[in-house]
mmCIF file of C-alpha atoms and ligand atoms in Angstrom:
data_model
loop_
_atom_site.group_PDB
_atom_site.id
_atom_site.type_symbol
_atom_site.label_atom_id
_atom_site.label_comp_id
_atom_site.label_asym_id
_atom_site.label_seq_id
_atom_site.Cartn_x
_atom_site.Cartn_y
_atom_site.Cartn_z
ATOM 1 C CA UNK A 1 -67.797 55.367 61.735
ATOM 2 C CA UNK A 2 -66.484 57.107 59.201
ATOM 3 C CA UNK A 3 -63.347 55.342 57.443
ATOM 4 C CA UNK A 4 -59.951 57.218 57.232
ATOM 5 C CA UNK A 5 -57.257 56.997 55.339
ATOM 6 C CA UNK A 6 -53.636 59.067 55.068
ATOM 7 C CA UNK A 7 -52.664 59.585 51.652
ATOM 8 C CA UNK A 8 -48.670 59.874 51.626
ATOM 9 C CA UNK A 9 -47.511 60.082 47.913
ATOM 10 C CA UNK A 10 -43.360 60.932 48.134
ATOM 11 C CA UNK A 11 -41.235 61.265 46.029
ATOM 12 C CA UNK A 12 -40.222 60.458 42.582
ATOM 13 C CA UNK A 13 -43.147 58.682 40.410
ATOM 14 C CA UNK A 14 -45.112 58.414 43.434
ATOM 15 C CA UNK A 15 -47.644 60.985 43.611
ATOM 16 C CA UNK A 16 -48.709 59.732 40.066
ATOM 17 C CA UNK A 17 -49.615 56.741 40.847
ATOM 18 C CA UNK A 18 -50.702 57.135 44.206
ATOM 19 C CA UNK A 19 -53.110 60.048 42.389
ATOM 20 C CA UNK A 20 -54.373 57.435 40.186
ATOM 21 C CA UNK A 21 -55.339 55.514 43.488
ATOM 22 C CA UNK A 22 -57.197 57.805 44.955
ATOM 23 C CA UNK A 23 -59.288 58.610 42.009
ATOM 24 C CA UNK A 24 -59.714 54.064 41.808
ATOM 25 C CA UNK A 25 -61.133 54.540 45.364
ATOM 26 C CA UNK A 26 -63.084 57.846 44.875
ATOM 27 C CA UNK A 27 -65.025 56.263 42.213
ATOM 28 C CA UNK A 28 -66.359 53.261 44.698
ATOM 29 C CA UNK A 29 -68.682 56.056 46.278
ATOM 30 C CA UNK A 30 -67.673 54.739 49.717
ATOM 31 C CA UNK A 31 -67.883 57.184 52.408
ATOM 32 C CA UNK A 32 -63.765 57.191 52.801
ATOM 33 C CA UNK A 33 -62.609 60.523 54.402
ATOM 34 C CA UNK A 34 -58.649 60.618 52.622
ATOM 35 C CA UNK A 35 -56.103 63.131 54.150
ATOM 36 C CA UNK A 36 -52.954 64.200 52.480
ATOM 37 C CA UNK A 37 -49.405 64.689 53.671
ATOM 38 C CA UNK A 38 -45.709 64.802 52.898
ATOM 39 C CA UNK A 39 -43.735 62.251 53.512
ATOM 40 C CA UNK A 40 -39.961 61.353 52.346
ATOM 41 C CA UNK A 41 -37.526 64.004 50.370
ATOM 42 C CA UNK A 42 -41.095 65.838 49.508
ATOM 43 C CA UNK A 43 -40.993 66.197 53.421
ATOM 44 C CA UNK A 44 -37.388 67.384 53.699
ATOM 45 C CA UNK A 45 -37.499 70.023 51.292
ATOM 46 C CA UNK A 46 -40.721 71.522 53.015
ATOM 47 C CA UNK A 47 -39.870 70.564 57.107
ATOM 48 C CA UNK A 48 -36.291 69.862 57.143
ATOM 49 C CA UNK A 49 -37.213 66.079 57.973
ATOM 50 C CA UNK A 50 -38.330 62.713 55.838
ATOM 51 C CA UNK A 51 -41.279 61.840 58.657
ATOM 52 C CA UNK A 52 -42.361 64.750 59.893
ATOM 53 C CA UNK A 53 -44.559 64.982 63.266
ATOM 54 C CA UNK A 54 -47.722 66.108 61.505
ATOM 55 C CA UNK A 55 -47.462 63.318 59.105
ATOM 56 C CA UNK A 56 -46.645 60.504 61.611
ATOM 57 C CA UNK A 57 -49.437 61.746 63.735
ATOM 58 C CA UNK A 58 -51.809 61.827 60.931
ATOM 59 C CA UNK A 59 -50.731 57.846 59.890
ATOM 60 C CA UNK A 60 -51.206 57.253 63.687
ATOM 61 C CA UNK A 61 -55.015 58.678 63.634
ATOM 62 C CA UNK A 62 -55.753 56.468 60.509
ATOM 63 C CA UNK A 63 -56.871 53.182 59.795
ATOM 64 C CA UNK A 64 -54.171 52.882 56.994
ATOM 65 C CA UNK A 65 -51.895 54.818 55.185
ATOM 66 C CA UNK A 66 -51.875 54.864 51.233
ATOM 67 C CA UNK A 67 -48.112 55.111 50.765
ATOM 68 C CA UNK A 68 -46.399 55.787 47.317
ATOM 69 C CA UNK A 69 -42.495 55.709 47.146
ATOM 70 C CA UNK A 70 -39.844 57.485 48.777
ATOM 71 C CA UNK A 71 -36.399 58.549 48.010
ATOM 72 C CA UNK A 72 -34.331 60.326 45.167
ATOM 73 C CA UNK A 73 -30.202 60.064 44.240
ATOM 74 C CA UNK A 74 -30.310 63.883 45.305
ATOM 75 C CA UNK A 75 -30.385 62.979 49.175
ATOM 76 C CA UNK A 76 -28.240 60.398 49.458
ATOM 77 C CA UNK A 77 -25.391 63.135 50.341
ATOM 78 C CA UNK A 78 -27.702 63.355 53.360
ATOM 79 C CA UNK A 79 -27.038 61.787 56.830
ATOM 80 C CA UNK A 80 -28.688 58.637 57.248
ATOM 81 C CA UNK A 81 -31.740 59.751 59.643
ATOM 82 C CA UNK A 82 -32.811 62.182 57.485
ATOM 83 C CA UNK A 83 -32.538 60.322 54.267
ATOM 84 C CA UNK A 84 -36.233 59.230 52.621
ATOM 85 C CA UNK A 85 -35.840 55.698 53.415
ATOM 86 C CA UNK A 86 -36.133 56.527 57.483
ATOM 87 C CA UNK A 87 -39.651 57.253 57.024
ATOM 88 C CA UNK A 88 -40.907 54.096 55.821
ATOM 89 C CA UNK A 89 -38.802 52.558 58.620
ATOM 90 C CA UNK A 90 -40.352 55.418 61.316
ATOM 91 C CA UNK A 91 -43.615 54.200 60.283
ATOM 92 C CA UNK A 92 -43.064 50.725 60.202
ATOM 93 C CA UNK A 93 -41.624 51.426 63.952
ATOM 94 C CA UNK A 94 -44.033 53.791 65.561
ATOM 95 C CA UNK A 95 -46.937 52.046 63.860
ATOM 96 C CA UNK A 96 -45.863 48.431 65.131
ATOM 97 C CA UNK A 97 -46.645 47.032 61.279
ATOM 98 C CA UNK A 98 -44.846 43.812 62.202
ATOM 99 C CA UNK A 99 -46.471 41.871 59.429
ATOM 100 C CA UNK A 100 -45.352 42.258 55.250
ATOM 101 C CA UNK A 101 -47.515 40.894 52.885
ATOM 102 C CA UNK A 102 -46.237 41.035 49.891
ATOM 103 C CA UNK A 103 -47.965 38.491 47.186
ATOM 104 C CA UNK A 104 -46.287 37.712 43.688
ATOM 105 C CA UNK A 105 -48.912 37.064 41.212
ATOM 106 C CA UNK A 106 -48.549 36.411 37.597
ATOM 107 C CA UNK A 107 -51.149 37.402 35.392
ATOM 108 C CA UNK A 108 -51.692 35.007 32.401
ATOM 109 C CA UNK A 109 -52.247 37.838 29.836
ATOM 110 C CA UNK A 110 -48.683 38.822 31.426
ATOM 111 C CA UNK A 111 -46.591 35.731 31.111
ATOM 112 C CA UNK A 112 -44.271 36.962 28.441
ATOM 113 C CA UNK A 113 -43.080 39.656 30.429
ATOM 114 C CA UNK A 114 -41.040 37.674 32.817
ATOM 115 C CA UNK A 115 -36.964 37.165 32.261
ATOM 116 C CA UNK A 116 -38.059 33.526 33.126
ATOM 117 C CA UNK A 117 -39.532 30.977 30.407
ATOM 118 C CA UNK A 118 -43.353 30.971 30.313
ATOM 119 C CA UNK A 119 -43.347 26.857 31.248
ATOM 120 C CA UNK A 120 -41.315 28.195 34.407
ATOM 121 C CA UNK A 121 -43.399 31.029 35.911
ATOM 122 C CA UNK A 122 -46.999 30.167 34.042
ATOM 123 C CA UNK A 123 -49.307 29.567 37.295
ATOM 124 C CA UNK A 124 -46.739 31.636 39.833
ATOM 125 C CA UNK A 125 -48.754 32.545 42.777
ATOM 126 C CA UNK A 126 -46.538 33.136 46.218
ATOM 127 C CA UNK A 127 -47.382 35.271 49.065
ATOM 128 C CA UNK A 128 -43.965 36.408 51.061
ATOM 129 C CA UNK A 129 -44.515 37.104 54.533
ATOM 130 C CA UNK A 130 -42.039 39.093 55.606
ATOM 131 C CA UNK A 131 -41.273 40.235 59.629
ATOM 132 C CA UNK A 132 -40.765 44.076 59.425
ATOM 133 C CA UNK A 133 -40.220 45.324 62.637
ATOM 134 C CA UNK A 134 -37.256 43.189 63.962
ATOM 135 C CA UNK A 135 -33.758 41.585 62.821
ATOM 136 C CA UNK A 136 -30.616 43.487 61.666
ATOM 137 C CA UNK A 137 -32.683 46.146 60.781
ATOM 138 C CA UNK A 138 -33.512 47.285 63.938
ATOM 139 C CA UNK A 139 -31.584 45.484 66.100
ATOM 140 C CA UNK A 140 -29.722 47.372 68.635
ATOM 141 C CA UNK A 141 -26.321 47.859 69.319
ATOM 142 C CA UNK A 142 -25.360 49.282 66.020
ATOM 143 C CA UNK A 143 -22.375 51.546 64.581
ATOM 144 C CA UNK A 144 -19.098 52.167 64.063
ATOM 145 C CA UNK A 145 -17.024 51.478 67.131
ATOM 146 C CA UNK A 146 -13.025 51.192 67.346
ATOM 147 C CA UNK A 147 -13.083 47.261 67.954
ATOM 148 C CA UNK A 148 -11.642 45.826 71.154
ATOM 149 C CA UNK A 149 -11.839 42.058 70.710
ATOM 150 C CA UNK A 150 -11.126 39.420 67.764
ATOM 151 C CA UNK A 151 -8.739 39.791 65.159
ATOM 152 C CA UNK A 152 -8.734 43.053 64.430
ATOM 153 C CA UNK A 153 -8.105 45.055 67.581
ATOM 154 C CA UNK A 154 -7.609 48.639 67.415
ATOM 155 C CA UNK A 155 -9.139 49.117 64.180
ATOM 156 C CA UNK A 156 -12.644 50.514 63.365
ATOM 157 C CA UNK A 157 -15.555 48.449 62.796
ATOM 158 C CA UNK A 158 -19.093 49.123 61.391
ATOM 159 C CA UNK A 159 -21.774 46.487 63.339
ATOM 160 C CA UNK A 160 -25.282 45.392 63.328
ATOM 161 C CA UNK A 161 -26.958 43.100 65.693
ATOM 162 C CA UNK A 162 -29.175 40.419 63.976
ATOM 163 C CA UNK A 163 -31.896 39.578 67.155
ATOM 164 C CA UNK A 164 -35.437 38.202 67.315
ATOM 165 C CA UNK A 165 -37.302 37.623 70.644
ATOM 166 C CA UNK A 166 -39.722 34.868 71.045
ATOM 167 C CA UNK A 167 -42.895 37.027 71.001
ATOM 168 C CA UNK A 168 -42.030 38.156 67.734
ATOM 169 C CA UNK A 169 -41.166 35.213 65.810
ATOM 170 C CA UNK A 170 -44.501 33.485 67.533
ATOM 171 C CA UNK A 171 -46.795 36.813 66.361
ATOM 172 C CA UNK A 172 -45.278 36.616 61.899
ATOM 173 C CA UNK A 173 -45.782 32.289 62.669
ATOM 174 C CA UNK A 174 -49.121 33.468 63.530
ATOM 175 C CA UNK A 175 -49.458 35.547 60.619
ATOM 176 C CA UNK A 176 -47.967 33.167 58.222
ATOM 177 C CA UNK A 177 -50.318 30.066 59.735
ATOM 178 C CA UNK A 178 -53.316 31.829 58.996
ATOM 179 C CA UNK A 179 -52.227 33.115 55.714
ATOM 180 C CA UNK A 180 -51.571 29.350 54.427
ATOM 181 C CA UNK A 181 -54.810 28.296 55.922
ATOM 182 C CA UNK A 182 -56.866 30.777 53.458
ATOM 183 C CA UNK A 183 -54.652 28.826 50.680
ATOM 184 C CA UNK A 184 -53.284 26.080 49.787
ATOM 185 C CA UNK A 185 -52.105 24.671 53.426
ATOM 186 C CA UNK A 186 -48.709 25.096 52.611
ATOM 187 C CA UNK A 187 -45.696 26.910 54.458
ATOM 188 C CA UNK A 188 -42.413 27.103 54.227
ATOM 189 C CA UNK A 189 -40.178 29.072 56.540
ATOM 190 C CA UNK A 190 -36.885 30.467 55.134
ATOM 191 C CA UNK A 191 -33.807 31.409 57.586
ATOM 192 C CA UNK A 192 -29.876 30.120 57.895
ATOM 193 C CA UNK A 193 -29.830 27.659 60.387
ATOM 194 C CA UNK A 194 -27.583 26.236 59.876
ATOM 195 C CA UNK A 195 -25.223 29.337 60.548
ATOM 196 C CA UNK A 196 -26.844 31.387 62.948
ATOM 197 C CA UNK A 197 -28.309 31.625 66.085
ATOM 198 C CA UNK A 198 -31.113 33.850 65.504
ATOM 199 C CA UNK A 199 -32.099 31.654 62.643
ATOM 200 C CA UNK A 200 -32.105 28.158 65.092
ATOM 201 C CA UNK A 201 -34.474 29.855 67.215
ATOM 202 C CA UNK A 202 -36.672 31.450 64.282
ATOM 203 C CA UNK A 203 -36.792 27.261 63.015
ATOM 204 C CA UNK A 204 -37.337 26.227 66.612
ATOM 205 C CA UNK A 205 -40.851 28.545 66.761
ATOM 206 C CA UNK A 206 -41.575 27.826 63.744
ATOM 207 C CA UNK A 207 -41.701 24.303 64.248
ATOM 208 C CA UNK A 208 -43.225 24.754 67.599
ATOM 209 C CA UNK A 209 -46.052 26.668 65.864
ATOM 210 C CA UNK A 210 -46.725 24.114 63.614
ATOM 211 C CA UNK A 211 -48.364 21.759 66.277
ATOM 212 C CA UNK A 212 -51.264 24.403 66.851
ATOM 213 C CA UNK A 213 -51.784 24.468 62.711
ATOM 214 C CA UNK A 214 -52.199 20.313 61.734
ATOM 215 C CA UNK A 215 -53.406 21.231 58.390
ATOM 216 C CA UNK A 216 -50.330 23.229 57.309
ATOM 217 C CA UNK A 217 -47.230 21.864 55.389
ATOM 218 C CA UNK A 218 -44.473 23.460 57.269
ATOM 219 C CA UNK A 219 -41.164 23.127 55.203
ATOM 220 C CA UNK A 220 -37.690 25.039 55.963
ATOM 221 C CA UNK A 221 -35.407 26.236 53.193
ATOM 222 C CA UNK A 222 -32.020 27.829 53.810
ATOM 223 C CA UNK A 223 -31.804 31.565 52.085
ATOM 224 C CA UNK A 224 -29.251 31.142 49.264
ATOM 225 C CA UNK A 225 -31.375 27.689 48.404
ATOM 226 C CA UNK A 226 -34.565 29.618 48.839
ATOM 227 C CA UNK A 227 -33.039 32.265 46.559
ATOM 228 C CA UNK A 228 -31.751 29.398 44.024
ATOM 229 C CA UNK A 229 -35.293 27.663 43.872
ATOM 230 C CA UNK A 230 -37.129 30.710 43.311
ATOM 231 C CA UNK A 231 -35.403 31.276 40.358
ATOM 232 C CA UNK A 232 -35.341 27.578 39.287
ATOM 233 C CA UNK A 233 -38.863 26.481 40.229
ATOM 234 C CA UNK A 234 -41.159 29.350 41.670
ATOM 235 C CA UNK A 235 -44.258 27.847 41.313
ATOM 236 C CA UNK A 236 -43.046 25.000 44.108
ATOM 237 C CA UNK A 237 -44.069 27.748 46.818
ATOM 238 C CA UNK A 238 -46.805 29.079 47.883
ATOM 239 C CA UNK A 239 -46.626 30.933 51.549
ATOM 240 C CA UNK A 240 -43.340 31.995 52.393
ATOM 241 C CA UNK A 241 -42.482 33.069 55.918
ATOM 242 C CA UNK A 242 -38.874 34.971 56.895
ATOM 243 C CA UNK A 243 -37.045 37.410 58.536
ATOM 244 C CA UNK A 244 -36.875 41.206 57.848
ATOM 245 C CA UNK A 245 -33.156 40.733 55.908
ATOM 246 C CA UNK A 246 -33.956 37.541 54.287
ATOM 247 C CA UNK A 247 -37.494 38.732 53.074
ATOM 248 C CA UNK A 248 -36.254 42.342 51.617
ATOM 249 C CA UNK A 249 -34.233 40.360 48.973
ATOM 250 C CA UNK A 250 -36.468 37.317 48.313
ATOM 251 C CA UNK A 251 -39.524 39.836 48.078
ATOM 252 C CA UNK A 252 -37.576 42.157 45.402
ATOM 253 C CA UNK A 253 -36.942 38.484 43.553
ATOM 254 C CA UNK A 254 -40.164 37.144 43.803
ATOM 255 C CA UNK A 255 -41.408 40.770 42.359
ATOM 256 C CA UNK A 256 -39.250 39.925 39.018
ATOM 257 C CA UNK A 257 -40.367 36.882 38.473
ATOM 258 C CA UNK A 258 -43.626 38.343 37.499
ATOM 259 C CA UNK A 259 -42.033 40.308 34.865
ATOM 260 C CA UNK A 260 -42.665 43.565 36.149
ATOM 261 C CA UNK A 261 -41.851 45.254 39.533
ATOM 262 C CA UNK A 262 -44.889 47.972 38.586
ATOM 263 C CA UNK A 263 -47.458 45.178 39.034
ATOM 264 C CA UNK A 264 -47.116 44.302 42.849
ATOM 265 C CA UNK A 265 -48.633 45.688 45.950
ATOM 266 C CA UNK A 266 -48.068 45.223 49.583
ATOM 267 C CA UNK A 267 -49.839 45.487 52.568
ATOM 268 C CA UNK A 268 -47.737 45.804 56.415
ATOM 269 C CA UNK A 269 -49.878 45.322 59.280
ATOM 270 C CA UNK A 270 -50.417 45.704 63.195
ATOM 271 C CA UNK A 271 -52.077 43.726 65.538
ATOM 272 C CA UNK A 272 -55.339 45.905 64.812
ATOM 273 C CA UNK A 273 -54.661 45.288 61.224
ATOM 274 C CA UNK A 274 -54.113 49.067 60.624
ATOM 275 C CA UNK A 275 -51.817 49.071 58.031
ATOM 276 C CA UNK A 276 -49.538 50.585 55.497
ATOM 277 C CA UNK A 277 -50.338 49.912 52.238
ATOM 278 C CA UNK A 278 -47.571 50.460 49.015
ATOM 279 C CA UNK A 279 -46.187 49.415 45.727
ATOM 280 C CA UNK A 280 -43.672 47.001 45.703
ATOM 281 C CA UNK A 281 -41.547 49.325 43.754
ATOM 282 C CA UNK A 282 -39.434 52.195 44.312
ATOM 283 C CA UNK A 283 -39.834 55.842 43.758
ATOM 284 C CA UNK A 284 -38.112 55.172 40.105
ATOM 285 C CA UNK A 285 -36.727 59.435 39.792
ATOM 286 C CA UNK A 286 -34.936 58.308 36.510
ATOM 287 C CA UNK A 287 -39.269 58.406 34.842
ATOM 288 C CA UNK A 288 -40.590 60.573 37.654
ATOM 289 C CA UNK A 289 -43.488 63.765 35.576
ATOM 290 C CA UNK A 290 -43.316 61.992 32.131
ATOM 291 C CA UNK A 291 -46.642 60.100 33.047
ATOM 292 C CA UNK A 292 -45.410 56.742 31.920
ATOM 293 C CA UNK A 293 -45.570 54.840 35.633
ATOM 294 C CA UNK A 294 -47.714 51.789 35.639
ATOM 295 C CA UNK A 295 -49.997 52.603 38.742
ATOM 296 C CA UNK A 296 -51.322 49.069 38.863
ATOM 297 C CA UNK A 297 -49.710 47.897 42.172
ATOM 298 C CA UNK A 298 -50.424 51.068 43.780
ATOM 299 C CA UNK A 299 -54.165 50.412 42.370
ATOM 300 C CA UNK A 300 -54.005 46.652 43.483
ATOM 301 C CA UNK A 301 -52.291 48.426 47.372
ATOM 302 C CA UNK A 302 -55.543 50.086 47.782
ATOM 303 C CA UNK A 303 -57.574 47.250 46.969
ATOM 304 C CA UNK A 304 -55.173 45.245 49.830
ATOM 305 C CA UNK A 305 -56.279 47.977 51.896
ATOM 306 C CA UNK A 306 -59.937 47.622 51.836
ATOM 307 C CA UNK A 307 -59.174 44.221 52.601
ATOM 308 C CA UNK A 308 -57.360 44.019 55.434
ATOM 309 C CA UNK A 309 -58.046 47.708 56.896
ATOM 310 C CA UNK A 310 -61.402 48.251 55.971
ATOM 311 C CA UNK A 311 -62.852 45.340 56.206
ATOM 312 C CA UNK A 312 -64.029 45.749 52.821
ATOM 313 C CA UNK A 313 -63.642 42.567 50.805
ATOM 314 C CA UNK A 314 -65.838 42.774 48.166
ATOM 315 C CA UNK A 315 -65.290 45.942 46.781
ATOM 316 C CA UNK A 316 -61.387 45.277 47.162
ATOM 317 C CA UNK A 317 -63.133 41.765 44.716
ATOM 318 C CA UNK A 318 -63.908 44.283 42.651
ATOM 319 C CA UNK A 319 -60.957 46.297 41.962
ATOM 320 C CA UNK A 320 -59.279 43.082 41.259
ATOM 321 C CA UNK A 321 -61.246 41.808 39.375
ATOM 322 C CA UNK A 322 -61.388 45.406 37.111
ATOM 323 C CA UNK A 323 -57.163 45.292 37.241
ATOM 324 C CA UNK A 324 -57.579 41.975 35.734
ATOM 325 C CA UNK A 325 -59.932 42.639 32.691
ATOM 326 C CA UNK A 326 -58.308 45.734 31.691
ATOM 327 C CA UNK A 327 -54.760 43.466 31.779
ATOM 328 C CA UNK A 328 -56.855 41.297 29.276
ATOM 329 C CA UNK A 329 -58.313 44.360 27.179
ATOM 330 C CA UNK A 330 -54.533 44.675 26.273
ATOM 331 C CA UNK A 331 -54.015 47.963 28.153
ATOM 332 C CA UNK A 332 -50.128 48.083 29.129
ATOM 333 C CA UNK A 333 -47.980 50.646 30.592
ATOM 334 C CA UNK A 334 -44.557 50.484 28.880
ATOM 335 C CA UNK A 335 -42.852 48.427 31.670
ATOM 336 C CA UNK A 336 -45.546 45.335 30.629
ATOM 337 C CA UNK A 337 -46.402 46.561 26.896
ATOM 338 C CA UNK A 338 -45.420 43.827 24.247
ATOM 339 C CA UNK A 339 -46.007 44.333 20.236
ATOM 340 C CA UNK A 340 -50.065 44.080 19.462
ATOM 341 C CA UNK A 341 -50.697 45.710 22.462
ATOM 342 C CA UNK A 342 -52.091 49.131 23.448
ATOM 343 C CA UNK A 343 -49.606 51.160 25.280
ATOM 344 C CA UNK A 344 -51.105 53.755 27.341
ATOM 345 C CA UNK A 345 -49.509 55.799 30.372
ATOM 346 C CA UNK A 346 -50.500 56.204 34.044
ATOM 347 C CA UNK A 347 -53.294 57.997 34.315
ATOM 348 C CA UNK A 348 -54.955 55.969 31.234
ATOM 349 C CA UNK A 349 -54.383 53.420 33.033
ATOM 350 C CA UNK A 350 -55.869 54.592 35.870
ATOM 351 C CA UNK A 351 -58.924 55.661 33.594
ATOM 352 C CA UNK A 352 -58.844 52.123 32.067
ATOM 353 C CA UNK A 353 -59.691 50.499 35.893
ATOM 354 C CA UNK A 354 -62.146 52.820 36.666
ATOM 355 C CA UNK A 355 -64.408 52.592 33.774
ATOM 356 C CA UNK A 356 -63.704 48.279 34.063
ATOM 357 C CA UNK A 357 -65.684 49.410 37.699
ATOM 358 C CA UNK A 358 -68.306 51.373 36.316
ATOM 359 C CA UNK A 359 -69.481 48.252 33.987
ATOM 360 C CA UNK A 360 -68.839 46.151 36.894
HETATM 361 C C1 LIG B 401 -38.534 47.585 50.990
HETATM 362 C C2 LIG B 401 -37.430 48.587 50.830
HETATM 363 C C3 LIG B 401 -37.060 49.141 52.193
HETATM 364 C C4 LIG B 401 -36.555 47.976 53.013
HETATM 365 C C5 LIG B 401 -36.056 50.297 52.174
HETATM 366 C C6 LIG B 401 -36.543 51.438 51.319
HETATM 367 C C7 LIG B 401 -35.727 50.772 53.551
HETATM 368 O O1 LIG B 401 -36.344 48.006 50.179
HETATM 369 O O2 LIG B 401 -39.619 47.983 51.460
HETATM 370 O O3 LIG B 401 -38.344 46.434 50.654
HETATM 371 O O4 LIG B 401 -35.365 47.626 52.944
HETATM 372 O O5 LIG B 401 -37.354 47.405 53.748
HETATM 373 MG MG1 LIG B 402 -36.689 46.025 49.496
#
């Protein structure tokens, strides 16, 4: 069967990087058939809409969608369903990818680039898993209503509805299990228990879970402690699980402590393990055409999705492994350059991996 991909580059800096991707994965020689679309403002200026039908249908028909970055200050005049940021969320939705991978690695040729001492971060090695489908995000009713009960009748109110059901705490557990079983047996679930609901329940499968996993350390943290020990002592984690909410801010953390946002891929998955497959990062307008974007973590995305879409471990091994010698070659993009290294922009960089796989 032939493998297919959608290749949905955005806006800003990312159909750079997600270029430099593509040419990563051309070079493997694998018989990948990659289809192009547009997806966030790219999308509205051309259809009037951030996810149009064409493009969702194409994701839909793939095995995984190569996604770059959405969104630009000129659209935030816009209403909110038509903004950029509604089509990562429409795919996320009509896709089902319930499950956010997002690891934090730190490179040891890198360790200078984090805001945090070296002796603090040296070693750092987390994997978030992060529910992406569910929570506040989604979670219906929503809006602006004219309120009709508490202490502020008669006014209007904005409102959200934080709710999980039991099926999908039980299928991230599952998720998050597994994931500590291929390392170091060790879990800890994040939530606020001890303030909400949704968050007692979350703890409850959690620790229900647990009993089918004997191997696994499961811990719980509270957020704002989570957030706190991140910063103080990072390397005391190792798979995190939490909710959509909780795991959009401790993700974007756990990204920084690495020194550089640039460096970071993600994968979101489905039960078939089709998934979307993205930088960390944003769309970044402010260096968007001058060439200087470091296209490592949408390089390191597309090696996620060999592995987990593809089923294609070993080459995904290899672009690793390539990401990792040119880091120690001294190549840098300028978000990770420091004096006595050689600064080079994206698609250099890009070339950099790809010959790093040619001598592999
Ligand atoms: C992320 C982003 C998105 C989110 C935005 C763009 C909707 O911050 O992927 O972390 O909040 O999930
Ligand atoms: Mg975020």
């Amino acid at each position: 069967m032939t493998k297919s991909i959608a290749v949905l580059a955005g806006d800003g800096i990312g159909p750079e990087i997600v270029e430099q991707a593509v040419r990563v994965l051309s070079s493997l020689g694998l018989n990948i058939e990659m289809k192009e679309a547009l997806v966030g403002g790219a999308a509205f200026d051309r259809f009037e809409h951030p996810l149009p039908k064409s493009t969702l249908d194409l994701a839909k028909n793939s095995q995984a969608v190569l996604f770059g970055a959405v969104g630009d200050w000129k659209y935030d005049h816009l209403p909110r369903e038509l903004r950029p940021e509604q089509s990562i969320l429409g795919l996320r939705r009509s896709l089902g990818l319930f499950a956010n991978l997002r690891p934090a690695f730190l490179y040891d040729d890198l360790s200078n680039s984090s805001t945090l001492k070296p002796e603090v971060v040296s070693g750092l090695d987390l994997l978030i898993v992060r529910e992406l489908t569910g929570d506040v995000y989604f979670g219906t009713p929503r809006g602006v209503r004219n309120a009709n009960d508490g202490n502020f009748i008669g006014e209007r109110e904005g409102f959200d509805t934080m709710r999980y059901a039991e099926s999908e705490v039980r299928r991230i557990a599952k998720v998050a299990f597994e994931s500590a079983m291929k390392r170091s047996k060790r879990l800890c679930s994040v939530d606020k228990a001890n303030v909400l609901e949704t968050s007692q329940f979350w703890r409850d499968i959690m620790t229900d879970t647990a009993k089918e996993y004997p191997n696994v350390e499961l811990t719980h943290m509270y957020i704002d402690n989570a957030a706190m020990q991140l910063v103080k002592n990072p390397c005391q984690f190792d798979v995190i699980v939490t909710g959509n909410l909780f795991g959009d801010i401790l993700s974007d953390e756990a990204a920084m402590l690495t020194g550089s946002i640039g460096m970071l891929p993600s994968a979101s998955l489905n039960s078939n393990n089709q998934g979307l497959y993205e930088p960390s990062h944003g769309s970044a307008p402010d260096i968007a055409g001058k060439g200087i974007a470091n296209p490592l973590a949408t390089i390191l995305s597309a090696s996620m999705l060999l592995r987990y879409s593809l089923d294609l471990s070993d080459y995904a091994n290899l672009i690793d492994k390539a990401v990792h010698n040119v880091l120690a070659n001294g190549f840098r993009t300028v978000d990770i350059y420091e004096n006595g290294t050689n600064k080079v922009g994206t698609s250099e960089m890009g070339d950099a991996v790809i010959n790093e796989l040619r001598m592999a």
